[in-house]
Structures are given as structure tokens and as C-alpha cells.
PDB file of C-alpha atoms in Angstrom:
ATOM      1  CA  MET A1056       0.004   0.050  -0.006  1.00  0.00           C
ATOM      2  CA  PRO A1057       1.529   3.333  -0.994  1.00  0.00           C
ATOM      3  CA  ALA A1058       2.332   5.732   1.814  1.00  0.00           C
ATOM      4  CA  PRO A1059       0.131   8.768   2.075  1.00  0.00           C
ATOM      5  CA  ALA A1060       1.620  11.976   0.726  1.00  0.00           C
ATOM      6  CA  ILE A1061       2.641  14.556   3.382  1.00  0.00           C
ATOM      7  CA  LEU A1062       1.171  17.934   2.932  1.00  0.00           C
ATOM      8  CA  ARG A1063       2.949  20.738   4.753  1.00  0.00           C
ATOM      9  CA  THR A1064       2.584  23.703   2.337  1.00  0.00           C
ATOM     10  CA  LEU A1065      -0.262  24.570  -0.055  1.00  0.00           C
ATOM     11  CA  ALA A1066      -1.167  27.460  -2.266  1.00  0.00           C
ATOM     12  CA  VAL A1067      -4.774  27.916  -3.573  1.00  0.00           C
ATOM     13  CA  VAL A1068      -4.866  29.945  -6.736  1.00  0.00           C
ATOM     14  CA  GLY A1069      -8.309  31.286  -7.393  1.00  0.00           C
ATOM     15  CA  ALA A1070      -9.591  31.395  -3.860  1.00  0.00           C
ATOM     16  CA  GLY A1071     -13.216  32.017  -4.467  1.00  0.00           C
ATOM     17  CA  TYR A1072     -16.171  30.173  -2.954  1.00  0.00           C
ATOM     18  CA  VAL A1073     -14.569  26.750  -2.910  1.00  0.00           C
ATOM     19  CA  GLY A1074     -10.942  27.893  -2.767  1.00  0.00           C
ATOM     20  CA  THR A1075     -11.471  29.972   0.351  1.00  0.00           C
ATOM     21  CA  ALA A1076     -13.204  27.186   2.209  1.00  0.00           C
ATOM     22  CA  LEU A1077     -10.321  24.833   1.245  1.00  0.00           C
ATOM     23  CA  ALA A1078      -7.681  27.289   2.351  1.00  0.00           C
ATOM     24  CA  THR A1079      -9.378  27.992   5.682  1.00  0.00           C
ATOM     25  CA  ALA A1080      -9.703  24.227   6.343  1.00  0.00           C
ATOM     26  CA  THR A1081      -6.093  23.466   5.568  1.00  0.00           C
ATOM     27  CA  ALA A1082      -4.768  26.332   7.687  1.00  0.00           C
ATOM     28  CA  ARG A1083      -6.899  25.124  10.491  1.00  0.00           C
ATOM     29  CA  ALA A1084      -5.414  21.681  10.156  1.00  0.00           C
ATOM     30  CA  GLY A1085      -1.951  23.192  10.588  1.00  0.00           C
ATOM     31  CA  ILE A1086      -0.942  23.295   6.913  1.00  0.00           C
ATOM     32  CA  ALA A1087       0.926  26.439   5.871  1.00  0.00           C
ATOM     33  CA  THR A1088      -1.575  27.874   3.348  1.00  0.00           C
ATOM     34  CA  TRP A1089      -1.372  30.741   0.894  1.00  0.00           C
ATOM     35  CA  ALA A1090      -4.398  31.910  -1.093  1.00  0.00           C
ATOM     36  CA  VAL A1091      -4.224  33.979  -4.266  1.00  0.00           C
ATOM     37  CA  ARG A1092      -6.795  36.371  -5.745  1.00  0.00           C
ATOM     38  CA  ARG A1093      -6.391  38.997  -8.319  1.00  0.00           C
ATOM     39  CA  ARG A1094      -7.494  41.746  -5.898  1.00  0.00           C
ATOM     40  CA  ALA A1095      -6.706  40.250  -2.528  1.00  0.00           C
ATOM     41  CA  SER A1096      -5.683  42.464   0.366  1.00  0.00           C
ATOM     42  CA  PRO A1097      -2.367  41.007   1.437  1.00  0.00           C
ATOM     43  CA  GLY A1098      -2.263  39.784   5.036  1.00  0.00           C
ATOM     44  CA  THR A1099      -3.006  36.804   7.201  1.00  0.00           C
ATOM     45  CA  HIS A1100      -6.596  35.958   8.131  1.00  0.00           C
ATOM     46  CA  ASP A1101      -7.810  32.772   9.816  1.00  0.00           C
ATOM     47  CA  GLY A1102      -4.345  31.351   9.455  1.00  0.00           C
ATOM     48  CA  VAL A1103      -4.313  31.897   5.679  1.00  0.00           C
ATOM     49  CA  THR A1104      -1.648  34.185   4.095  1.00  0.00           C
ATOM     50  CA  TRP A1105      -3.369  36.103   1.236  1.00  0.00           C
ATOM     51  CA  CYS A1106      -1.527  37.203  -1.866  1.00  0.00           C
ATOM     52  CA  ALA A1107      -2.607  39.368  -4.813  1.00  0.00           C
ATOM     53  CA  GLY A1108      -1.731  38.196  -8.228  1.00  0.00           C
ATOM     54  CA  ASP A1109      -2.730  36.765 -11.598  1.00  0.00           C
ATOM     55  CA  VAL A1110      -1.518  33.266 -12.324  1.00  0.00           C
ATOM     56  CA  ALA A1111      -2.208  33.761 -16.011  1.00  0.00           C
ATOM     57  CA  THR A1112       0.542  36.327 -16.252  1.00  0.00           C
ATOM     58  CA  GLY A1113       2.774  34.884 -13.532  1.00  0.00           C
ATOM     59  CA  ALA A1114       2.540  37.979 -11.445  1.00  0.00           C
ATOM     60  CA  ILE A1115       2.025  36.727  -7.853  1.00  0.00           C
ATOM     61  CA  ASP A1116       3.809  38.279  -4.921  1.00  0.00           C
ATOM     62  CA  GLY A1117       4.369  36.585  -1.586  1.00  0.00           C
ATOM     63  CA  LEU A1118       4.359  32.852  -2.434  1.00  0.00           C
ATOM     64  CA  PRO A1119       7.226  30.793  -1.045  1.00  0.00           C
ATOM     65  CA  GLY A1120       9.853  29.299  -3.413  1.00  0.00           C
ATOM     66  CA  ALA A1121       8.838  25.740  -2.636  1.00  0.00           C
ATOM     67  CA  LEU A1122       5.436  24.156  -2.180  1.00  0.00           C
ATOM     68  CA  ASP A1123       4.079  20.632  -1.667  1.00  0.00           C
ATOM     69  CA  ALA A1124       0.880  21.411  -3.538  1.00  0.00           C
ATOM     70  CA  LEU A1125      -0.947  23.934  -5.690  1.00  0.00           C
ATOM     71  CA  VAL A1126      -4.645  23.920  -6.202  1.00  0.00           C
ATOM     72  CA  LEU A1127      -6.042  25.789  -9.254  1.00  0.00           C
ATOM     73  CA  ALA A1128      -9.645  26.778  -8.594  1.00  0.00           C
ATOM     74  CA  LEU A1129     -10.337  29.458 -11.146  1.00  0.00           C
ATOM     75  CA  ALA A1130     -13.675  30.984 -12.229  1.00  0.00           C
ATOM     76  CA  PRO A1131     -14.531  33.945 -14.404  1.00  0.00           C
ATOM     77  CA  GLY A1132     -15.103  37.101 -12.403  1.00  0.00           C
ATOM     78  CA  ALA A1133     -18.226  39.151 -12.104  1.00  0.00           C
ATOM     79  CA  ALA A1134     -17.357  40.953 -15.325  1.00  0.00           C
ATOM     80  CA  HIS A1135     -17.418  37.632 -17.207  1.00  0.00           C
ATOM     81  CA  ASP A1136     -13.749  37.552 -18.096  1.00  0.00           C
ATOM     82  CA  ASP A1137     -12.637  35.894 -21.289  1.00  0.00           C
ATOM     83  CA  TYR A1138     -12.909  32.126 -20.621  1.00  0.00           C
ATOM     84  CA  GLU A1139      -9.765  31.376 -22.704  1.00  0.00           C
ATOM     85  CA  ARG A1140      -7.672  33.740 -20.615  1.00  0.00           C
ATOM     86  CA  THR A1141      -9.187  32.620 -17.313  1.00  0.00           C
ATOM     87  CA  TYR A1142      -8.936  28.860 -17.834  1.00  0.00           C
ATOM     88  CA  VAL A1143      -6.281  28.133 -20.501  1.00  0.00           C
ATOM     89  CA  ALA A1144      -3.831  30.891 -19.680  1.00  0.00           C
ATOM     90  CA  GLY A1145      -4.441  30.150 -15.999  1.00  0.00           C
ATOM     91  CA  ALA A1146      -3.614  26.443 -16.540  1.00  0.00           C
ATOM     92  CA  ARG A1147      -0.367  27.384 -18.285  1.00  0.00           C
ATOM     93  CA  GLY A1148       0.610  29.798 -15.488  1.00  0.00           C
ATOM     94  CA  ALA A1149      -0.243  27.223 -12.815  1.00  0.00           C
ATOM     95  CA  LEU A1150       2.057  24.635 -14.623  1.00  0.00           C
ATOM     96  CA  ALA A1151       4.768  27.118 -14.649  1.00  0.00           C
ATOM     97  CA  LEU A1152       4.335  27.804 -10.963  1.00  0.00           C
ATOM     98  CA  ALA A1153       4.138  24.055 -10.093  1.00  0.00           C
ATOM     99  CA  ARG A1154       7.436  23.525 -11.920  1.00  0.00           C
ATOM    100  CA  ALA A1155       9.101  26.446 -10.184  1.00  0.00           C
ATOM    101  CA  THR A1156       7.973  25.422  -6.688  1.00  0.00           C
ATOM    102  CA  GLY A1157       8.055  21.625  -7.128  1.00  0.00           C
ATOM    103  CA  ALA A1158       4.403  21.290  -6.291  1.00  0.00           C
ATOM    104  CA  ARG A1159       1.867  18.689  -7.343  1.00  0.00           C
ATOM    105  CA  LEU A1160      -1.275  20.211  -8.796  1.00  0.00           C
ATOM    106  CA  VAL A1161      -5.035  19.703  -8.398  1.00  0.00           C
ATOM    107  CA  TYR A1162      -7.293  21.480 -10.903  1.00  0.00           C
ATOM    108  CA  THR A1163     -11.074  21.907 -10.283  1.00  0.00           C
ATOM    109  CA  SER A1164     -12.811  21.545 -13.588  1.00  0.00           C
ATOM    110  CA  SER A1165     -16.488  20.825 -14.216  1.00  0.00           C
ATOM    111  CA  THR A1166     -18.720  17.868 -15.067  1.00  0.00           C
ATOM    112  CA  GLY A1167     -20.222  20.219 -17.589  1.00  0.00           C
ATOM    113  CA  VAL A1168     -17.493  19.113 -19.976  1.00  0.00           C
ATOM    114  CA  TYR A1169     -19.394  15.856 -20.587  1.00  0.00           C
ATOM    115  CA  GLY A1170     -22.490  17.691 -21.882  1.00  0.00           C
ATOM    116  CA  VAL A1171     -24.765  14.680 -21.901  1.00  0.00           C
ATOM    117  CA  HIS A1172     -28.476  15.387 -22.415  1.00  0.00           C
ATOM    118  CA  ASP A1173     -30.184  11.931 -22.484  1.00  0.00           C
ATOM    119  CA  GLY A1174     -29.938  11.254 -18.725  1.00  0.00           C
ATOM    120  CA  SER A1175     -27.215   8.518 -19.063  1.00  0.00           C
ATOM    121  CA  TRP A1176     -24.397   8.048 -16.606  1.00  0.00           C
ATOM    122  CA  VAL A1177     -20.988   9.679 -17.114  1.00  0.00           C
ATOM    123  CA  THR A1178     -17.684   8.580 -15.761  1.00  0.00           C
ATOM    124  CA  GLU A1179     -14.215   9.859 -16.108  1.00  0.00           C
ATOM    125  CA  ALA A1180     -13.847   7.906 -19.304  1.00  0.00           C
ATOM    126  CA  SER A1181     -16.937   9.490 -21.040  1.00  0.00           C
ATOM    127  CA  PRO A1182     -16.302  11.768 -24.020  1.00  0.00           C
ATOM    128  CA  ARG A1183     -16.139  15.476 -23.308  1.00  0.00           C
ATOM    129  CA  ARG A1184     -18.844  16.988 -25.523  1.00  0.00           C
ATOM    130  CA  GLY A1185     -20.024  19.934 -23.416  1.00  0.00           C
ATOM    131  CA  ALA A1186     -21.001  22.817 -25.679  1.00  0.00           C
ATOM    132  CA  GLY A1187     -20.343  26.549 -25.201  1.00  0.00           C
ATOM    133  CA  PRO A1188     -17.242  28.681 -24.738  1.00  0.00           C
ATOM    134  CA  SER A1189     -16.907  27.967 -20.946  1.00  0.00           C
ATOM    135  CA  ASN A1190     -16.868  24.145 -21.495  1.00  0.00           C
ATOM    136  CA  ALA A1191     -14.476  24.474 -24.544  1.00  0.00           C
ATOM    137  CA  ALA A1192     -12.067  26.465 -22.365  1.00  0.00           C
ATOM    138  CA  LEU A1193     -12.299  24.012 -19.489  1.00  0.00           C
ATOM    139  CA  VAL A1194     -11.505  21.104 -21.870  1.00  0.00           C
ATOM    140  CA  ALA A1195      -8.550  23.068 -23.289  1.00  0.00           C
ATOM    141  CA  ALA A1196      -7.306  23.816 -19.769  1.00  0.00           C
ATOM    142  CA  GLU A1197      -7.560  20.156 -18.846  1.00  0.00           C
ATOM    143  CA  ASP A1198      -5.511  19.246 -21.947  1.00  0.00           C
ATOM    144  CA  VAL A1199      -2.806  21.775 -21.052  1.00  0.00           C
ATOM    145  CA  LEU A1200      -2.451  20.237 -17.654  1.00  0.00           C
ATOM    146  CA  LEU A1201      -2.763  16.547 -18.649  1.00  0.00           C
ATOM    147  CA  ASP A1202      -0.656  16.680 -21.801  1.00  0.00           C
ATOM    148  CA  GLN A1203       2.734  17.007 -19.957  1.00  0.00           C
ATOM    149  CA  PRO A1204       4.796  14.471 -18.062  1.00  0.00           C
ATOM    150  CA  ASP A1205       6.726  16.384 -15.472  1.00  0.00           C
ATOM    151  CA  VAL A1206       4.074  17.614 -12.997  1.00  0.00           C
ATOM    152  CA  ALA A1207       1.842  15.377 -10.984  1.00  0.00           C
ATOM    153  CA  VAL A1208      -1.713  16.560 -11.904  1.00  0.00           C
ATOM    154  CA  THR A1209      -5.177  15.477 -10.912  1.00  0.00           C
ATOM    155  CA  VAL A1210      -8.193  17.047 -12.611  1.00  0.00           C
ATOM    156  CA  LEU A1211     -11.248  17.090 -10.290  1.00  0.00           C
ATOM    157  CA  ARG A1212     -14.421  17.486 -12.383  1.00  0.00           C
ATOM    158  CA  VAL A1213     -16.910  18.994  -9.956  1.00  0.00           C
ATOM    159  CA  ALA A1214     -20.752  18.797 -10.216  1.00  0.00           C
ATOM    160  CA  GLY A1215     -23.178  21.619  -9.284  1.00  0.00           C
ATOM    161  CA  ILE A1216     -21.610  23.462  -6.397  1.00  0.00           C
ATOM    162  CA  TYR A1217     -23.751  24.522  -3.458  1.00  0.00           C
ATOM    163  CA  GLY A1218     -23.387  25.156   0.270  1.00  0.00           C
ATOM    164  CA  PRO A1219     -23.527  27.989   2.791  1.00  0.00           C
ATOM    165  CA  GLY A1220     -24.652  31.177   1.010  1.00  0.00           C
ATOM    166  CA  ARG A1221     -25.359  29.287  -2.156  1.00  0.00           C
ATOM    167  CA  ASP A1222     -28.613  27.463  -1.713  1.00  0.00           C
ATOM    168  CA  PRO A1223     -29.972  26.085  -4.974  1.00  0.00           C
ATOM    169  CA  SER A1224     -33.491  25.285  -3.535  1.00  0.00           C
ATOM    170  CA  HIS A1225     -35.118  28.172  -5.394  1.00  0.00           C
ATOM    171  CA  ARG A1226     -34.532  26.452  -8.702  1.00  0.00           C
ATOM    172  CA  TYR A1227     -36.689  23.503  -7.727  1.00  0.00           C
ATOM    173  CA  ARG A1228     -39.515  24.942  -5.611  1.00  0.00           C
ATOM    174  CA  ASP A1229     -41.933  25.810  -8.389  1.00  0.00           C
ATOM    175  CA  PRO A1230     -43.186  22.615 -10.186  1.00  0.00           C
ATOM    176  CA  ALA A1231     -44.633  24.549 -13.104  1.00  0.00           C
ATOM    177  CA  ALA A1232     -41.199  26.243 -13.781  1.00  0.00           C
ATOM    178  CA  LEU A1233     -39.251  23.008 -14.116  1.00  0.00           C
ATOM    179  CA  ALA A1234     -38.269  22.150 -17.705  1.00  0.00           C
ATOM    180  CA  ARG A1235     -39.630  18.867 -19.124  1.00  0.00           C
ATOM    181  CA  GLY A1236     -41.904  18.497 -16.145  1.00  0.00           C
ATOM    182  CA  GLY A1237     -38.913  18.086 -13.880  1.00  0.00           C
ATOM    183  CA  ASP A1238     -37.864  14.884 -15.791  1.00  0.00           C
ATOM    184  CA  TYR A1239     -34.154  15.698 -15.834  1.00  0.00           C
ATOM    185  CA  TRP A1240     -31.217  14.780 -13.546  1.00  0.00           C
ATOM    186  CA  VAL A1241     -29.584  17.047 -11.001  1.00  0.00           C
ATOM    187  CA  ASN A1242     -26.017  16.428  -9.733  1.00  0.00           C
ATOM    188  CA  LEU A1243     -24.702  18.262  -6.729  1.00  0.00           C
ATOM    189  CA  ALA A1244     -21.503  18.601  -4.721  1.00  0.00           C
ATOM    190  CA  HIS A1245     -21.428  20.491  -1.403  1.00  0.00           C
ATOM    191  CA  ARG A1246     -18.767  22.996  -1.063  1.00  0.00           C
ATOM    192  CA  ASP A1247     -17.302  21.406   2.051  1.00  0.00           C
ATOM    193  CA  ASP A1248     -17.284  17.959   0.373  1.00  0.00           C
ATOM    194  CA  ILE A1249     -15.361  19.436  -2.598  1.00  0.00           C
ATOM    195  CA  ALA A1250     -12.810  20.874  -0.244  1.00  0.00           C
ATOM    196  CA  ALA A1251     -12.520  17.574   1.538  1.00  0.00           C
ATOM    197  CA  ALA A1252     -12.088  15.851  -1.805  1.00  0.00           C
ATOM    198  CA  VAL A1253      -9.179  18.055  -2.780  1.00  0.00           C
ATOM    199  CA  ARG A1254      -7.495  17.414   0.573  1.00  0.00           C
ATOM    200  CA  HIS A1255      -8.117  13.729   0.131  1.00  0.00           C
ATOM    201  CA  VAL A1256      -6.578  13.698  -3.401  1.00  0.00           C
ATOM    202  CA  LEU A1257      -3.585  15.613  -2.013  1.00  0.00           C
ATOM    203  CA  ALA A1258      -3.075  12.867   0.584  1.00  0.00           C
ATOM    204  CA  LEU A1259      -2.800  10.214  -2.127  1.00  0.00           C
ATOM    205  CA  ASP A1260       0.576   9.123  -3.457  1.00  0.00           C
ATOM    206  CA  PRO A1261       1.211  11.492  -6.391  1.00  0.00           C
ATOM    207  CA  ALA A1262       2.816   8.663  -8.365  1.00  0.00           C
ATOM    208  CA  THR A1263      -0.402   6.652  -8.344  1.00  0.00           C
ATOM    209  CA  ALA A1264      -3.187   9.154  -7.761  1.00  0.00           C
ATOM    210  CA  PRO A1265      -5.800   9.101 -10.589  1.00  0.00           C
ATOM    211  CA  ARG A1266      -5.328  11.700 -13.322  1.00  0.00           C
ATOM    212  CA  VAL A1267      -9.066  12.550 -13.629  1.00  0.00           C
ATOM    213  CA  LEU A1268     -11.809  12.123 -10.998  1.00  0.00           C
ATOM    214  CA  ASN A1269     -15.452  13.236 -10.811  1.00  0.00           C
ATOM    215  CA  CYS A1270     -16.495  14.989  -7.635  1.00  0.00           C
ATOM    216  CA  ALA A1271     -20.256  14.671  -6.934  1.00  0.00           C
ATOM    217  CA  ASP A1272     -22.372  13.370  -4.192  1.00  0.00           C
ATOM    218  CA  GLY A1273     -22.959  10.238  -6.297  1.00  0.00           C
ATOM    219  CA  ALA A1274     -26.691  10.308  -5.819  1.00  0.00           C
ATOM    220  CA  PRO A1275     -28.186  12.127  -8.897  1.00  0.00           C
ATOM    221  CA  ALA A1276     -31.880  13.009  -8.376  1.00  0.00           C
ATOM    222  CA  LEU A1277     -34.707  14.016 -10.793  1.00  0.00           C
ATOM    223  CA  ALA A1278     -35.573  17.616 -10.559  1.00  0.00           C
ATOM    224  CA  ARG A1279     -39.199  16.692  -9.812  1.00  0.00           C
ATOM    225  CA  ASP A1280     -38.098  14.637  -6.861  1.00  0.00           C
ATOM    226  CA  VAL A1281     -36.100  17.501  -5.377  1.00  0.00           C
ATOM    227  CA  CYS A1282     -39.270  19.659  -5.840  1.00  0.00           C
ATOM    228  CA  ALA A1283     -41.418  17.099  -4.126  1.00  0.00           C
ATOM    229  CA  TRP A1284     -38.948  16.692  -1.243  1.00  0.00           C
ATOM    230  CA  LEU A1285     -38.822  20.419  -0.706  1.00  0.00           C
ATOM    231  CA  HIS A1286     -42.651  20.630  -0.827  1.00  0.00           C
ATOM    232  CA  ALA A1287     -43.061  17.848   1.737  1.00  0.00           C
ATOM    233  CA  ARG A1288     -40.402  19.405   3.967  1.00  0.00           C
ATOM    234  CA  ALA A1289     -42.420  22.625   3.984  1.00  0.00           C
ATOM    235  CA  GLY A1290     -45.536  20.622   5.093  1.00  0.00           C
ATOM    236  CA  GLY A1291     -47.174  20.286   1.662  1.00  0.00           C
ATOM    237  CA  ASP A1292     -48.566  17.233  -0.137  1.00  0.00           C
ATOM    238  CA  PRO A1293     -46.318  16.324  -3.107  1.00  0.00           C
ATOM    239  CA  ALA A1294     -49.307  14.519  -4.669  1.00  0.00           C
ATOM    240  CA  THR A1295     -50.791  17.969  -5.400  1.00  0.00           C
ATOM    241  CA  LEU A1296     -47.908  19.211  -7.448  1.00  0.00           C
ATOM    242  CA  ALA A1297     -48.503  19.854 -11.128  1.00  0.00           C
ATOM    243  CA  PHE A1298     -45.289  19.453 -13.252  1.00  0.00           C
ATOM    244  CA  THR A1299     -46.379  21.346 -16.306  1.00  0.00           C
ATOM    245  CA  GLY A1300     -43.135  22.857 -17.377  1.00  0.00           C
ATOM    246  CA  THR A1301     -41.817  22.494 -20.955  1.00  0.00           C
ATOM    247  CA  GLY A1302     -38.619  23.228 -22.708  1.00  0.00           C
ATOM    248  CA  ALA A1303     -35.061  21.906 -22.192  1.00  0.00           C
ATOM    249  CA  PRO A1304     -33.132  22.096 -18.948  1.00  0.00           C
ATOM    250  CA  ALA A1305     -30.598  24.827 -18.696  1.00  0.00           C
ATOM    251  CA  ARG A1306     -27.938  22.444 -17.704  1.00  0.00           C
ATOM    252  CA  SER A1307     -26.821  19.013 -18.843  1.00  0.00           C
ATOM    253  CA  ASN A1308     -29.156  16.114 -18.298  1.00  0.00           C
ATOM    254  CA  GLN A1309     -26.775  13.452 -17.085  1.00  0.00           C
ATOM    255  CA  ARG A1310     -25.971  11.258 -14.036  1.00  0.00           C
ATOM    256  CA  VAL A1311     -22.470  11.809 -12.688  1.00  0.00           C
ATOM    257  CA  SER A1312     -20.679   8.887 -11.141  1.00  0.00           C
ATOM    258  CA  SER A1313     -18.271   9.533  -8.325  1.00  0.00           C
ATOM    259  CA  ALA A1314     -17.474   5.833  -7.892  1.00  0.00           C
ATOM    260  CA  ALA A1315     -13.781   6.320  -8.876  1.00  0.00           C
ATOM    261  CA  LEU A1316     -13.285   9.009  -6.274  1.00  0.00           C
ATOM    262  CA  GLN A1317     -15.132   6.997  -3.597  1.00  0.00           C
ATOM    263  CA  ALA A1318     -12.957   3.948  -4.473  1.00  0.00           C
ATOM    264  CA  THR A1319      -9.946   5.904  -3.232  1.00  0.00           C
ATOM    265  CA  GLY A1320     -11.597   6.278   0.165  1.00  0.00           C
ATOM    266  CA  TRP A1321     -13.364   9.688  -0.067  1.00  0.00           C
ATOM    267  CA  ARG A1322     -16.957   9.849   1.183  1.00  0.00           C
ATOM    268  CA  PRO A1323     -19.221  12.875   1.053  1.00  0.00           C
ATOM    269  CA  ALA A1324     -20.579  14.228   4.322  1.00  0.00           C
ATOM    270  CA  HIS A1325     -23.622  15.213   2.331  1.00  0.00           C
ATOM    271  CA  PRO A1326     -24.382  12.009   0.339  1.00  0.00           C
ATOM    272  CA  SER A1327     -27.505  13.343  -1.352  1.00  0.00           C
ATOM    273  CA  PHE A1328     -29.377  16.604  -1.879  1.00  0.00           C
ATOM    274  CA  ARG A1329     -31.560  15.739   1.105  1.00  0.00           C
ATOM    275  CA  GLU A1330     -28.726  16.036   3.729  1.00  0.00           C
ATOM    276  CA  GLY A1331     -27.135  18.955   1.850  1.00  0.00           C
ATOM    277  CA  LEU A1332     -30.241  21.127   1.514  1.00  0.00           C
ATOM    278  CA  ALA A1333     -31.412  20.230   5.058  1.00  0.00           C
ATOM    279  CA  SER A1334     -28.024  21.509   6.359  1.00  0.00           C
ATOM    280  CA  LEU A1335     -28.826  24.891   4.644  1.00  0.00           C
ATOM    281  CA  GLY A1336     -32.161  25.075   6.303  1.00  0.00           C
ATOM    282  CA  ALA A1337     -34.219  24.295   3.177  1.00  0.00           C
TER     283      ALA A1337
END
């Protein structure tokens, strides 16, 4: 059995919703943690050392010269930055930073890259057919990171992110507003479970860790079932709901398998939408 990797130093580049939770958790665990944002206020908060910089250009001040691990958790900003620059240039910059610091690298991508619309299951081996500029850039960034031999990389494809301050319940409360009468699949991943998955991957032997893993709760649910559960939880009778909505879902209609990640020993603390939404007070 390979010995677990030792994580002493970590930098989180793109410390937004998930990245900040990850950085705070690792700092609390005694890991020296740096977090990078383009417009961060330098300083130390909750044990995390914050740095301002842009990994796409390589302009980051305050990081140490050596790191055990680097997590790339980028997302376009509020101004809808160019996807190519955010993801692809960011991936190239992260590779350069990993090489300079000797770090292994985890990249948080998206299960949207699969782009399945027939409700079938997707695994890490499924083709990447997701449409649109964001998915195209995510795929290109994955290729930048995976098509090189000298840095240990794991791509973590994350399902629909939710958690404190990001409650998705409003999308499913109105049965008449659900596309296809709610007959499409919802895949979720709680923010804290994603952060735990990243830490779990970083504890695996970098020589044998999987190159690509899906991160989802592993319990896809039909949108109509989420709606019925929310209605019952509020004291209503799900039998009275009229699922009259038409049109196509805004997101992919697929079922995301997280079996490969769970086979490495990770388990979500929120194993379905029920536990996750209940924790948010839904």
C-alpha cells in the first residue's frame, strides 16, 4: 500500500467560494496555506496568508519558493472575463508555478464538460462533448495540464456546487417552472465535500493518484423529486404538485458517477441533496 503523501505547504490559486473554504480548512489543520486572488488584500486571516496576483501572467507576490501542492480553482469574475484567458492561460501559468515550486497540482474543472442530455451516466472515461465557450475552455485547460509528463496533476471535475450562502433550492420549488416536467437529472456537490475531496486527493501518493476524478455526491436526483421533497419538507402534499413545465433544462441532463473518487476512500458528508439542503435550512 503506497504511503500517504505529506502535505505541509499549499497554495490555492483562485480562492473564491470553494478555494477560500479549502484554504481555511487546511490552515486550521496546521498546513501552511497561501491563497491567491487578483485583488486580494495581502495579510493573514484565519491562518491563511493572502496574496494578490494573476496566475495567467505569472505576477504573484508573496508565495514561497517551494510548495508541496498547488490547487487551481479558477472561475471567471463578475465581469465575465474571457474564458480562454481565465482557464487556459491560468492552466499554463499554474503549470509554470508548479514547476518552479516543485508542487503537485489539483485543478477543479466541471462535469459540464461531458454535456450529456439523455440522462445517461457519465464517468471519467466519458467523451467530453459539453457545448459553449466555457466548456471549450475548460477542456482546453484540462488538456494543457494533462498533456505533460513532469508535474503530478489530478483534474477534479466538480458537479453543481452549493453550500452556505449558495442554496439552490429556489431552482426547484416551483413545479410549473421545471423544464420537461422536472424529468431531468440534478447532480450536486457540497462546497465542504469538494474541499474535503481536494485534501483527500492531495493525501494520495502522487505517483499513483488518478489523473481525472469526478466529484459529486454520487446520488443524482430527478428535479421533480427534489421539488417534491422540498414541498413535503415545507408541510405540503407532493401529490398535489403539477409538473407542467416544458422546454429543455438549462444544464446538462446526465448522471455523474463519483465511484472512482469513492474507491480511493473519499466519502461525502452530504451524500444526497436531502442532507445537503437540510443543512442549509431548506
